């Protein structure tokens, strides 16, 4: 079987090429791939850590009524949030307008469900805006989940560096409702991020071992509660 990915949508953006591709899995199902800034970002073959970002955070918050997710991607974190019926209002901010448009067109099943769901609002916006400016959508949030990049030590978008800075993180923490939490996904351990967050809130590092293409990797979550 030819497993070369087929591009089903692509666009040039100020940050480089964004594309949605699909390839057949060994069991005959379809695997979706997302390319951002011209580089492979993720696929739907193993979304255990994207899902864990939502699961591990939701279990630490008693009443996650309003949730903000930064970074739509292929929608797996947001979809996992939505499965929690305590969540009434889920806002997703995504910097790439084309990706939001592909979600509205239902180019993958998960993105299509999110775009049509009554408890979900998709925003074309830089995650730095709602968390550092006075713009919409605004808190208070019971939970903020950020998966916009690989982590501060391995950025795809250089501009995302500011999101991991102490002023930006403290601005997000200030927008949390009482009992709320901020959780950040990273593709590797981030000691500096852990130190910054620990200076601002009670912070846990959760390590997530994964096997990808025969390699053992360790992703990480940083969950901060003021
Ligand atoms: C790795 S993907 C997120 C994966 C997602 N957690 C999932 O489950 O599919 C990162 C996403 O963040 C978006 N992104 C990057 N920088 C951003 C920013 N500053 N604000 C909002 N979205 C951003 C990218 O375009 C991409 O869609």
Short mmCIF file of C-alpha atoms and ligand atoms in Angstrom, two decimals:
data_model
loop_
_atom_site.label_atom_id
_atom_site.label_comp_id
_atom_site.label_asym_id
_atom_site.label_seq_id
_atom_site.Cartn_x
_atom_site.Cartn_y
_atom_site.Cartn_z
CA UNK A 1 0.00 0.00 0.00
CA UNK A 2 1.36 3.45 -0.90
CA UNK A 3 1.66 5.33 2.38
CA UNK A 4 2.95 8.58 0.86
CA UNK A 5 0.83 11.39 2.37
CA UNK A 6 -1.63 13.12 0.05
CA UNK A 7 -2.14 16.86 0.56
CA UNK A 8 -5.84 17.61 0.92
CA UNK A 9 -5.51 21.35 1.72
CA UNK A 10 -2.62 23.81 1.79
CA UNK A 11 -2.09 27.55 2.16
CA UNK A 12 0.73 30.04 2.44
CA UNK A 13 0.57 32.18 5.57
CA UNK A 14 2.81 34.91 7.02
CA UNK A 15 4.38 32.14 9.11
CA UNK A 16 5.03 29.76 6.19
CA UNK A 17 3.10 26.89 4.66
CA UNK A 18 0.24 25.19 6.47
CA UNK A 19 -1.09 21.91 5.10
CA UNK A 20 -3.42 19.08 5.93
CA UNK A 21 -2.36 15.69 4.58
CA UNK A 22 -3.67 12.16 4.84
CA UNK A 23 -2.10 8.74 4.55
CA UNK A 24 -3.46 5.23 4.98
CA UNK A 25 -2.70 3.43 8.23
CA UNK A 26 -1.75 -0.27 8.23
CA UNK A 27 -5.28 -1.17 9.40
CA UNK A 28 -6.84 0.69 6.45
CA UNK A 29 -7.96 3.73 8.45
CA UNK A 30 -6.86 7.26 7.53
CA UNK A 31 -4.15 9.12 9.43
CA UNK A 32 -4.25 12.92 9.20
CA UNK A 33 -1.09 15.00 9.32
CA UNK A 34 -0.73 18.71 10.04
CA UNK A 35 2.12 20.82 8.70
CA UNK A 36 2.62 24.30 10.18
CA UNK A 37 5.29 26.84 9.25
CA UNK A 38 6.39 24.32 6.60
CA UNK A 39 7.26 21.59 9.14
CA UNK A 40 5.46 18.46 10.26
CA UNK A 41 3.59 19.38 13.46
CA UNK A 42 1.58 16.28 14.38
CA UNK A 43 -0.52 13.40 13.11
CA UNK A 44 -3.58 11.56 14.30
CA UNK A 45 -1.79 8.19 14.67
CA UNK A 46 -0.98 8.74 18.35
CA UNK A 47 -2.73 11.61 20.08
CA UNK A 48 -2.25 10.25 23.60
CA UNK A 49 -0.32 13.29 24.86
CA UNK A 50 -2.68 15.84 23.27
CA UNK A 51 -5.49 13.97 25.02
CA UNK A 52 -3.50 13.75 28.27
CA UNK A 53 -3.13 17.53 28.30
CA UNK A 54 -6.90 17.77 28.64
CA UNK A 55 -7.47 14.70 30.84
CA UNK A 56 -4.74 15.34 33.40
CA UNK A 57 -5.77 18.98 33.76
CA UNK A 58 -9.52 18.40 33.94
CA UNK A 59 -9.06 15.93 36.79
CA UNK A 60 -7.35 18.67 38.83
CA UNK A 61 -10.15 21.24 38.47
CA UNK A 62 -13.39 20.79 40.38
CA UNK A 63 -15.65 22.90 38.16
CA UNK A 64 -14.19 23.39 34.66
CA UNK A 65 -17.15 25.31 33.28
CA UNK A 66 -15.27 27.73 30.99
CA UNK A 67 -12.17 26.45 29.20
CA UNK A 68 -9.74 28.14 26.82
CA UNK A 69 -7.56 26.04 24.50
CA UNK A 70 -4.66 27.70 22.69
CA UNK A 71 -3.78 25.95 19.41
CA UNK A 72 -6.45 24.03 17.45
CA UNK A 73 -4.10 21.63 15.63
CA UNK A 74 -6.07 18.54 14.63
CA UNK A 75 -8.47 19.23 17.50
CA UNK A 76 -7.71 16.31 19.81
CA UNK A 77 -7.10 18.33 22.98
CA UNK A 78 -10.29 20.34 22.43
CA UNK A 79 -12.27 17.20 21.60
CA UNK A 80 -11.15 15.60 24.85
CA UNK A 81 -12.20 18.73 26.78
CA UNK A 82 -15.61 18.58 25.13
CA UNK A 83 -16.13 14.98 26.26
CA UNK A 84 -16.20 16.31 29.85
CA UNK A 85 -19.83 17.29 30.35
CA UNK A 86 -18.89 19.71 33.14
CA UNK A 87 -17.50 21.98 30.40
CA UNK A 88 -20.22 24.37 29.23
CA UNK A 89 -18.21 26.83 27.21
CA UNK A 90 -15.08 25.91 25.25
CA UNK A 91 -13.14 28.60 23.37
CA UNK A 92 -10.32 27.63 21.02
CA UNK A 93 -7.90 30.24 19.72
CA UNK A 94 -5.96 29.37 16.56
CA UNK A 95 -3.54 31.66 14.75
CA UNK A 96 -4.03 30.09 11.30
CA UNK A 97 -7.26 31.26 9.66
CA UNK A 98 -6.98 28.54 6.99
CA UNK A 99 -6.99 25.80 9.61
CA UNK A 100 -10.15 27.22 11.19
CA UNK A 101 -11.70 27.36 7.72
CA UNK A 102 -10.75 23.69 7.10
CA UNK A 103 -12.40 22.84 10.42
CA UNK A 104 -15.58 24.63 9.32
CA UNK A 105 -15.46 22.63 6.07
CA UNK A 106 -15.11 19.42 8.11
CA UNK A 107 -11.92 18.31 6.36
CA UNK A 108 -11.23 15.89 9.23
CA UNK A 109 -13.97 14.30 11.35
CA UNK A 110 -12.66 15.71 14.65
CA UNK A 111 -12.27 19.26 13.32
CA UNK A 112 -15.73 19.08 11.75
CA UNK A 113 -17.38 18.05 15.02
CA UNK A 114 -15.63 20.85 16.91
CA UNK A 115 -16.60 23.52 14.38
CA UNK A 116 -20.28 22.57 14.54
CA UNK A 117 -20.56 21.91 18.26
CA UNK A 118 -22.85 24.25 20.26
CA UNK A 119 -20.49 24.33 23.27
CA UNK A 120 -17.49 25.36 21.13
CA UNK A 121 -16.39 28.74 19.75
CA UNK A 122 -13.42 28.84 17.37
CA UNK A 123 -11.46 32.10 17.20
CA UNK A 124 -8.84 33.10 14.65
CA UNK A 125 -6.46 34.74 17.05
CA UNK A 126 -2.95 34.69 18.44
CA UNK A 127 -3.06 32.96 21.81
CA UNK A 128 -0.91 35.81 23.09
CA UNK A 129 -3.81 38.23 22.55
CA UNK A 130 -6.45 36.86 24.91
CA UNK A 131 -3.85 36.18 27.54
CA UNK A 132 -1.85 39.39 27.39
CA UNK A 133 -4.29 41.98 25.97
CA UNK A 134 -7.78 43.17 26.79
CA UNK A 135 -9.23 41.57 23.65
CA UNK A 136 -11.85 38.84 23.29
CA UNK A 137 -12.28 36.10 24.37
CA UNK A 138 -11.81 37.10 27.99
CA UNK A 139 -11.62 35.22 31.26
CA UNK A 140 -12.12 34.28 33.97
CA UNK A 141 -11.27 30.75 32.85
CA UNK A 142 -11.53 27.61 34.94
CA UNK A 143 -8.87 26.02 32.77
CA UNK A 144 -6.42 27.29 30.15
CA UNK A 145 -4.65 24.67 28.02
CA UNK A 146 -1.77 25.77 25.79
CA UNK A 147 -0.40 23.61 23.00
CA UNK A 148 0.76 26.15 20.44
CA UNK A 149 4.35 25.06 20.01
CA UNK A 150 6.89 22.40 20.97
CA UNK A 151 7.89 24.31 24.10
CA UNK A 152 10.13 27.32 24.74
CA UNK A 153 13.37 25.41 24.06
CA UNK A 154 12.28 24.13 20.62
CA UNK A 155 10.01 26.71 18.99
CA UNK A 156 8.38 26.41 15.57
CA UNK A 157 7.24 30.06 15.73
CA UNK A 158 9.95 32.27 17.26
CA UNK A 159 7.23 34.82 18.24
CA UNK A 160 5.72 32.27 20.62
CA UNK A 161 8.69 32.78 22.93
CA UNK A 162 6.81 35.61 24.65
CA UNK A 163 3.94 33.28 25.61
CA UNK A 164 6.29 31.34 27.86
CA UNK A 165 7.70 34.48 29.55
CA UNK A 166 6.95 35.28 33.20
CA UNK A 167 4.80 38.37 32.37
CA UNK A 168 2.63 36.43 29.88
CA UNK A 169 2.26 33.43 32.20
CA UNK A 170 1.40 35.62 35.13
CA UNK A 171 -1.19 37.41 32.98
CA UNK A 172 -2.81 34.07 32.13
CA UNK A 173 -2.74 32.96 35.76
CA UNK A 174 -4.43 36.25 36.73
CA UNK A 175 -7.30 35.36 34.37
CA UNK A 176 -8.04 32.08 36.14
CA UNK A 177 -11.16 31.73 38.24
CA UNK A 178 -10.68 30.53 41.84
CA UNK A 179 -9.69 26.83 41.73
CA UNK A 180 -8.60 27.17 38.10
CA UNK A 181 -5.47 25.85 36.38
CA UNK A 182 -3.13 26.57 33.50
CA UNK A 183 -1.57 23.61 31.68
CA UNK A 184 1.11 23.70 29.01
CA UNK A 185 2.16 20.85 26.69
CA UNK A 186 5.81 20.48 25.66
CA UNK A 187 7.63 18.04 23.38
CA UNK A 188 10.44 17.69 25.95
CA UNK A 189 11.18 18.59 29.55
CA UNK A 190 11.42 22.35 30.03
CA UNK A 191 13.33 23.10 33.27
CA UNK A 192 13.30 26.87 32.71
CA UNK A 193 9.54 26.90 32.13
CA UNK A 194 9.08 24.80 35.27
CA UNK A 195 11.19 27.27 37.26
CA UNK A 196 9.28 30.27 35.90
CA UNK A 197 5.89 28.73 36.65
CA UNK A 198 7.00 27.54 40.09
CA UNK A 199 7.84 31.16 40.91
CA UNK A 200 4.25 32.13 40.05
CA UNK A 201 2.05 29.22 41.17
CA UNK A 202 2.02 25.69 42.56
CA UNK A 203 3.31 23.73 39.58
CA UNK A 204 3.54 20.06 38.69
CA UNK A 205 5.62 18.50 35.94
CA UNK A 206 3.90 15.45 34.44
CA UNK A 207 6.11 13.31 32.19
CA UNK A 208 4.51 11.42 29.31
CA UNK A 209 6.60 8.61 27.75
CA UNK A 210 5.71 7.90 24.10
CA UNK A 211 7.01 5.58 21.38
CA UNK A 212 7.20 7.20 17.94
CA UNK A 213 8.64 5.45 14.92
CA UNK A 214 10.65 3.08 17.11
CA UNK A 215 12.02 5.88 19.30
CA UNK A 216 11.28 6.39 23.00
CA UNK A 217 10.43 10.02 23.70
CA UNK A 218 9.37 11.92 26.78
CA UNK A 219 6.84 14.70 26.40
CA UNK A 220 5.83 16.86 29.35
CA UNK A 221 2.93 18.78 30.83
CA UNK A 222 3.25 21.74 33.20
CA UNK A 223 0.16 22.24 35.34
CA UNK A 224 0.07 25.42 37.42
CA UNK A 225 -2.49 26.36 40.04
CA UNK A 226 -2.32 29.77 41.78
C1 LIG B 1 0.66 21.06 17.71
S1 LIG B 1 -0.73 21.94 17.21
C2 LIG B 1 -1.87 21.69 18.53
C3 LIG B 1 -2.36 20.28 18.62
C4 LIG B 1 -3.64 20.12 19.41
N1 LIG B 1 -3.36 20.11 20.83
C5 LIG B 1 -4.36 18.85 19.02
O1 LIG B 1 -4.80 18.13 19.90
O2 LIG B 1 -4.53 18.57 17.84
C6 LIG B 1 -0.29 23.63 17.47
C7 LIG B 1 -1.34 24.58 16.93
O3 LIG B 1 -1.12 25.86 17.48
C8 LIG B 1 -1.26 26.83 16.47
N2 LIG B 1 -0.52 28.02 16.92
C9 LIG B 1 0.81 28.27 16.87
N3 LIG B 1 1.11 29.43 17.45
C10 LIG B 1 -0.07 29.96 17.88
C11 LIG B 1 -0.41 31.14 18.58
N4 LIG B 1 0.51 32.02 18.98
N5 LIG B 1 -1.71 31.36 18.86
C12 LIG B 1 -2.67 30.47 18.48
N6 LIG B 1 -2.40 29.32 17.82
C13 LIG B 1 -1.11 29.06 17.54
C14 LIG B 1 -0.73 26.14 15.24
O4 LIG B 1 -1.16 26.77 14.04
C15 LIG B 1 -1.30 24.73 15.44
O5 LIG B 1 -2.59 24.64 14.91
#
